[in-house]
């Protein structure tokens, strides 16, 4: 049995997080989405074909030494169907197919029992997904983003298929958006074959929007167990389930509250405060009087002093000037709004900043809730950022100051 | 013997502290002014009639289950005399009368010895008070706010009277400001009867201006004794006389310097700093790297991170954005000026902000010394507030930012 | 043998540090430059003549009770030659001469062996110094700031001379800038006499520019040994070589990293963070959540809360409002530029603010890297200072705020 993982997409709704990495490499609970998937798949299959295209070198770099894994590059045509077709000449007759940008908790053994199966997940609001109509565990219909969903079961992006799917894919055309879609092929398959619905019981998310990253992060952090291997200096107080990897250091008089992960090479403190649901990726630094809460800080990012980062996702290699502060809550307590592909979308009650890589902030910078900052941007000292900043932008301000000579005062 | 406590007034000079509560409910050293008065009176009398009108429900709510206490509502006419008259049909023939908005330290037993007595207090600058002329302990004259005071003894707002005062009150008219004044009646009483002056020896204040609240708070905090019943986490350092009530929690690595009171349900820290003369009322929160000094923080108010509140009074249910900072000192070291009923009044050398209830501040907000902020107002991120904010106001700013594309930099 | 120390100059390139003190009194590693020089000289000579002029009373005040030391005041004519000539009628026939504004590490015994000697220092870029041409240890030429230096040995400002130099000085005229220069006399001396070059092996700096103060400070701090005599409160963590003088106090839960010096009367913390290469002079205060790194804080200066001072020199009697933050690094990582006598000069990669005495900053003030602030200036709350501030200036800003009534929100 082989597996095919579809990891070629651009992940546009997750910009700026996907500006420099494919979505499957966004870290959740301390490791890329793709790591989570591989953990579920590796023991079940003989070969794993990862279909790559957008920022493929980053995926190859991370997994190239891993047994069982091979990379196949998708051609010019986009779409999940075309991605799958890329593996046609490589895989066994039967195989698992998994979207590379979903995160889930279920064991996949159940899928292996069936010749054809689609993972389904029960959700409250299925309108933005592929909705499946199921009768006695058999899938009888599939509609993409229907206005009036006929069930609350959605396509979870996990499939057990065989080579018949390639025949179908080769014979269908492109969708309206010019892509070859896996769902178009599945629609045909379910007419012709007995395709089982395998209901996922555990956590599942397609990480469709930036704050889904934080939600999944929170979910998986709740599962970790305390494991402290790094160096802990004097008067450090660590509460709850905290993983501090070897090579990480928590400096004097800091306070850490789990669940949280502090990865190798990172330095926390002195006098810093890490709150629940925080992940500090490799070689990050959170220094004096800084506080990080419910956030993912990607590798090599520095938050040296007097800063607060809450409910945020911060890319790699960022550097925060002293007293960089994120707001994460509206005065009116309504959901924070975020721009997603040109539309204002309501997110969650608490959301901070979504930041790309290599961003530098000056001292005393403020970010309003839900703002996105593109990679490589510089935010000048004392700026209040209340709208999205495109990548490669230098933003600054000039205060109008009044000068008076102090004579005889 | 009965007591009448006059608690019906509006306390306008103490706005915004009196926007949502009558002045007798302003907390000093951890409890309302009225609690302080009741402690002095309860054991001396059989019944206590509290005269209420403005925000009467708040007084009734707090004291309704208290033995000896009854509430009487003042009618349409305003004034302390009218307030007193409200109790006419209820009290014993002889009774104590106490202004409900003063705070004092003396035991009142001395008053019970005399049929008629008025408490007097020696002050440095009597011009803004009722000034009494006393001869051999007998009061021979009374002038309201005289330009050229004939003594430095003022009417302290504590009286031993009998029902004769009701006869006088019923026969006098209204004052220029349309109120029935107790002092107009007293002027007649001292002509007809032997009214003793009982000199108060201890602390006394009529809490006429907002900073008097802080002065009285300081005075009574100097009397408290260390009593720590709350939960104290690791590496907390507590110096001096600090009361931490049961149900309060001081989190790791915080520092508390007394005299200070931290009331039940409050959380301090981790890594917070409470300095002398601070009272944190019930269910407050002062978090990471925040510092509170010489201030009263009323119940349910949150100061979560990186903020400084000094020499300030903060109402209930306020929420401070990260890095909200109060200034409390002028560059020229002169007394901070405060608007009191339309006039700029010199207060004291160090005074922060006087804030009503339900105020929310954004991140990085600055308050200049002596500023007043009305209830329910929202102060937007990064605003510098250098003048009073009326209640129900949303204040914000828009920075003019300059955007430049970073090409080839 | 006597010594003459030239300490009369204005030190203009070090403004504002020299606004209220002569350059030899700038503190390096906890004591004035002149202290460092005297330590090298006192045991070698019988009398020390310090030539003073600019702010002479400050030098006299500090050293007036010191054995061996006498003060001679330079007359109207400026220049190092004229300064030297001031000592003509006082010194022995042979004597050491030392510029009072250099700092060096070498023992000077070597100089005593020779009748005439000039200290030389090998530098990488000699263009801005007096360059010496040396042959077999004999100085054969001297050029002031040559465009094409003929060696990389420069005049280190340390001389062994005899009274012949006075004869020469009396016979030479004034330089283009109207001063009598010692180098003009030396040029004649080396033609007539065998003047040895004594090569300095240790650290040497003429502290020509503000950041040289910090470089020298760093060098000498690397030599100190841990010596903790002050009061250390609970949970204080002190790492490395830190000198805490008697009479200094480190308050609870602070963290100190050496090398650093905290002088008598100073208070650090609680919850403060002192980083390497910091000197806190007498009676300074660095309070809650404040951080000082690689900086010299002169006496009586207060940094009470939530501030960051990095790679900066702060004068005496300054007071920092809460949340005063210095930036010390450019986004583009290029050397910070500083105005020196009207020119933009590249300094070093990390440089904060250079501040005179008696400066007050309001809350939330930001300083850009390399900014200079003149003495007695006041910087209003929330100002972003991105250019030099002249002395005696009051700088402030008025935010344009938008006010909206919150009705029915």
Short mmCIF file of N, CA and C in Angstrom, two decimals, chain B residues 263-324:
data_model
loop_
_atom_site.label_atom_id
_atom_site.label_comp_id
_atom_site.label_asym_id
_atom_site.label_seq_id
_atom_site.Cartn_x
_atom_site.Cartn_y
_atom_site.Cartn_z
N UNK B 263 -7.73 42.65 47.74
CA UNK B 263 -8.97 42.05 48.21
C UNK B 263 -9.32 40.76 47.47
N UNK B 264 -10.27 40.08 48.04
CA UNK B 264 -10.67 38.75 47.57
C UNK B 264 -10.97 38.71 46.07
N UNK B 265 -10.55 37.65 45.44
CA UNK B 265 -10.84 37.48 44.02
C UNK B 265 -9.82 38.15 43.12
N UNK B 266 -8.94 38.94 43.70
CA UNK B 266 -7.96 39.65 42.87
C UNK B 266 -6.78 38.74 42.55
N UNK B 267 -6.17 39.02 41.41
CA UNK B 267 -4.97 38.30 41.00
C UNK B 267 -3.88 39.33 40.71
N UNK B 268 -2.72 39.09 41.28
CA UNK B 268 -1.57 39.96 41.02
C UNK B 268 -0.48 39.09 40.39
N UNK B 269 0.07 39.55 39.28
CA UNK B 269 1.19 38.85 38.66
C UNK B 269 0.75 37.79 37.68
N UNK B 270 1.69 36.96 37.23
CA UNK B 270 3.06 36.91 37.69
C UNK B 270 3.86 38.15 37.27
N UNK B 271 4.98 38.34 37.98
CA UNK B 271 5.94 39.39 37.61
C UNK B 271 5.35 40.80 37.69
N UNK B 272 4.42 40.99 38.64
CA UNK B 272 3.84 42.32 38.83
C UNK B 272 4.45 42.99 40.06
N UNK B 273 4.20 44.27 40.18
CA UNK B 273 4.82 45.05 41.25
C UNK B 273 3.77 45.98 41.84
N UNK B 274 3.44 45.72 43.10
CA UNK B 274 2.47 46.57 43.81
C UNK B 274 3.24 47.39 44.83
N UNK B 275 3.08 48.69 44.74
CA UNK B 275 3.84 49.57 45.64
C UNK B 275 2.96 50.14 46.75
N UNK B 276 3.57 50.81 47.72
CA UNK B 276 2.81 51.28 48.88
C UNK B 276 1.60 52.14 48.52
N UNK B 277 0.61 52.05 49.42
CA UNK B 277 -0.61 52.85 49.34
C UNK B 277 -1.49 52.49 48.15
N UNK B 278 -1.41 51.21 47.80
CA UNK B 278 -2.27 50.70 46.73
C UNK B 278 -3.38 49.86 47.35
N UNK B 279 -4.59 50.02 46.84
CA UNK B 279 -5.69 49.11 47.19
C UNK B 279 -6.24 48.52 45.90
N UNK B 280 -6.23 47.21 45.85
CA UNK B 280 -6.87 46.49 44.75
C UNK B 280 -8.17 45.94 45.29
N UNK B 281 -9.27 46.47 44.84
CA UNK B 281 -10.58 46.02 45.31
C UNK B 281 -10.88 44.62 44.73
N UNK B 282 -12.07 44.11 45.01
CA UNK B 282 -12.39 42.73 44.67
C UNK B 282 -12.27 42.44 43.16
N UNK B 283 -11.73 41.28 42.86
CA UNK B 283 -11.71 40.75 41.49
C UNK B 283 -10.95 41.62 40.50
N UNK B 284 -9.97 42.34 40.99
CA UNK B 284 -9.11 43.09 40.08
C UNK B 284 -7.98 42.19 39.61
N UNK B 285 -7.31 42.63 38.57
CA UNK B 285 -6.17 41.88 38.04
C UNK B 285 -5.07 42.86 37.65
N UNK B 286 -3.90 42.65 38.20
CA UNK B 286 -2.72 43.44 37.81
C UNK B 286 -1.67 42.43 37.37
N UNK B 287 -1.40 42.40 36.08
CA UNK B 287 -0.59 41.32 35.53
C UNK B 287 0.85 41.67 35.24
N UNK B 288 1.43 40.85 34.40
CA UNK B 288 2.86 40.86 34.07
C UNK B 288 3.47 42.23 33.84
N UNK B 289 4.53 42.52 34.58
CA UNK B 289 5.33 43.74 34.40
C UNK B 289 4.52 45.01 34.62
N UNK B 290 3.37 44.88 35.24
CA UNK B 290 2.59 46.07 35.57
C UNK B 290 2.94 46.52 36.97
N UNK B 291 2.75 47.80 37.18
CA UNK B 291 3.11 48.41 38.47
C UNK B 291 1.97 49.33 38.88
N UNK B 292 1.55 49.20 40.14
CA UNK B 292 0.53 50.11 40.66
C UNK B 292 1.08 50.72 41.93
N UNK B 293 0.95 52.02 42.04
CA UNK B 293 1.50 52.74 43.19
C UNK B 293 0.52 53.79 43.68
N UNK B 294 0.27 53.84 44.97
CA UNK B 294 -0.52 54.91 45.56
C UNK B 294 -1.87 55.11 44.90
N UNK B 295 -2.50 54.02 44.53
CA UNK B 295 -3.74 54.11 43.74
C UNK B 295 -4.83 53.21 44.31
N UNK B 296 -6.05 53.58 43.97
CA UNK B 296 -7.20 52.73 44.28
C UNK B 296 -7.74 52.17 42.97
N UNK B 297 -7.77 50.86 42.87
CA UNK B 297 -8.29 50.20 41.67
C UNK B 297 -9.59 49.53 42.10
N UNK B 298 -10.69 50.00 41.59
CA UNK B 298 -11.98 49.46 42.02
C UNK B 298 -12.26 48.10 41.38
N UNK B 299 -13.30 47.46 41.90
CA UNK B 299 -13.51 46.05 41.61
C UNK B 299 -13.67 45.73 40.12
N UNK B 300 -13.25 44.53 39.77
CA UNK B 300 -13.38 43.98 38.42
C UNK B 300 -12.54 44.68 37.36
N UNK B 301 -11.67 45.55 37.77
CA UNK B 301 -10.83 46.25 36.79
C UNK B 301 -9.58 45.42 36.51
N UNK B 302 -9.18 45.41 35.21
CA UNK B 302 -8.07 44.58 34.76
C UNK B 302 -6.94 45.45 34.20
N UNK B 303 -5.75 45.20 34.68
CA UNK B 303 -4.55 45.89 34.18
C UNK B 303 -3.56 44.79 33.82
N UNK B 304 -3.80 44.14 32.66
CA UNK B 304 -3.13 42.85 32.44
C UNK B 304 -1.63 42.87 32.19
N UNK B 305 -1.14 43.88 31.44
CA UNK B 305 0.29 43.77 31.13
C UNK B 305 0.96 45.10 30.85
N UNK B 306 2.18 45.20 31.34
CA UNK B 306 3.12 46.27 30.95
C UNK B 306 2.54 47.66 31.15
N UNK B 307 1.78 47.84 32.23
CA UNK B 307 1.15 49.14 32.48
C UNK B 307 1.67 49.73 33.78
N UNK B 308 1.54 51.05 33.89
CA UNK B 308 1.89 51.72 35.13
C UNK B 308 0.74 52.64 35.53
N UNK B 309 0.27 52.43 36.75
CA UNK B 309 -0.78 53.28 37.29
C UNK B 309 -0.26 53.87 38.60
N UNK B 310 -0.09 55.18 38.63
CA UNK B 310 0.45 55.81 39.82
C UNK B 310 -0.45 56.92 40.31
N UNK B 311 -0.71 56.98 41.62
CA UNK B 311 -1.43 58.08 42.25
C UNK B 311 -2.75 58.35 41.55
N UNK B 312 -3.44 57.28 41.24
CA UNK B 312 -4.66 57.36 40.45
C UNK B 312 -5.82 56.67 41.17
N UNK B 313 -7.03 57.03 40.73
CA UNK B 313 -8.22 56.33 41.17
C UNK B 313 -8.91 55.80 39.92
N UNK B 314 -9.08 54.49 39.86
CA UNK B 314 -9.63 53.85 38.66
C UNK B 314 -10.93 53.16 39.07
N UNK B 315 -12.00 53.44 38.33
CA UNK B 315 -13.31 52.90 38.66
C UNK B 315 -13.44 51.40 38.45
N UNK B 316 -14.68 50.94 38.51
CA UNK B 316 -14.97 49.51 38.38
C UNK B 316 -15.02 49.08 36.91
N UNK B 317 -14.75 47.80 36.69
CA UNK B 317 -14.95 47.19 35.36
C UNK B 317 -14.18 47.86 34.25
N UNK B 318 -13.06 48.48 34.59
CA UNK B 318 -12.24 49.05 33.52
C UNK B 318 -11.32 47.97 32.97
N UNK B 319 -10.89 48.15 31.76
CA UNK B 319 -9.93 47.23 31.16
C UNK B 319 -8.84 48.03 30.46
N UNK B 320 -7.61 47.80 30.91
CA UNK B 320 -6.49 48.58 30.37
C UNK B 320 -5.76 47.77 29.31
N UNK B 321 -5.61 48.34 28.13
CA UNK B 321 -4.81 47.70 27.10
C UNK B 321 -3.36 47.63 27.55
N UNK B 322 -2.65 46.70 26.93
CA UNK B 322 -1.24 46.51 27.25
C UNK B 322 -0.50 47.84 27.11
N UNK B 323 0.32 48.14 28.12
CA UNK B 323 1.16 49.34 28.05
C UNK B 323 0.34 50.63 28.16
N UNK B 324 -0.63 50.62 29.03
CA UNK B 324 -1.33 51.85 29.38
C UNK B 324 -0.55 52.51 30.52
#
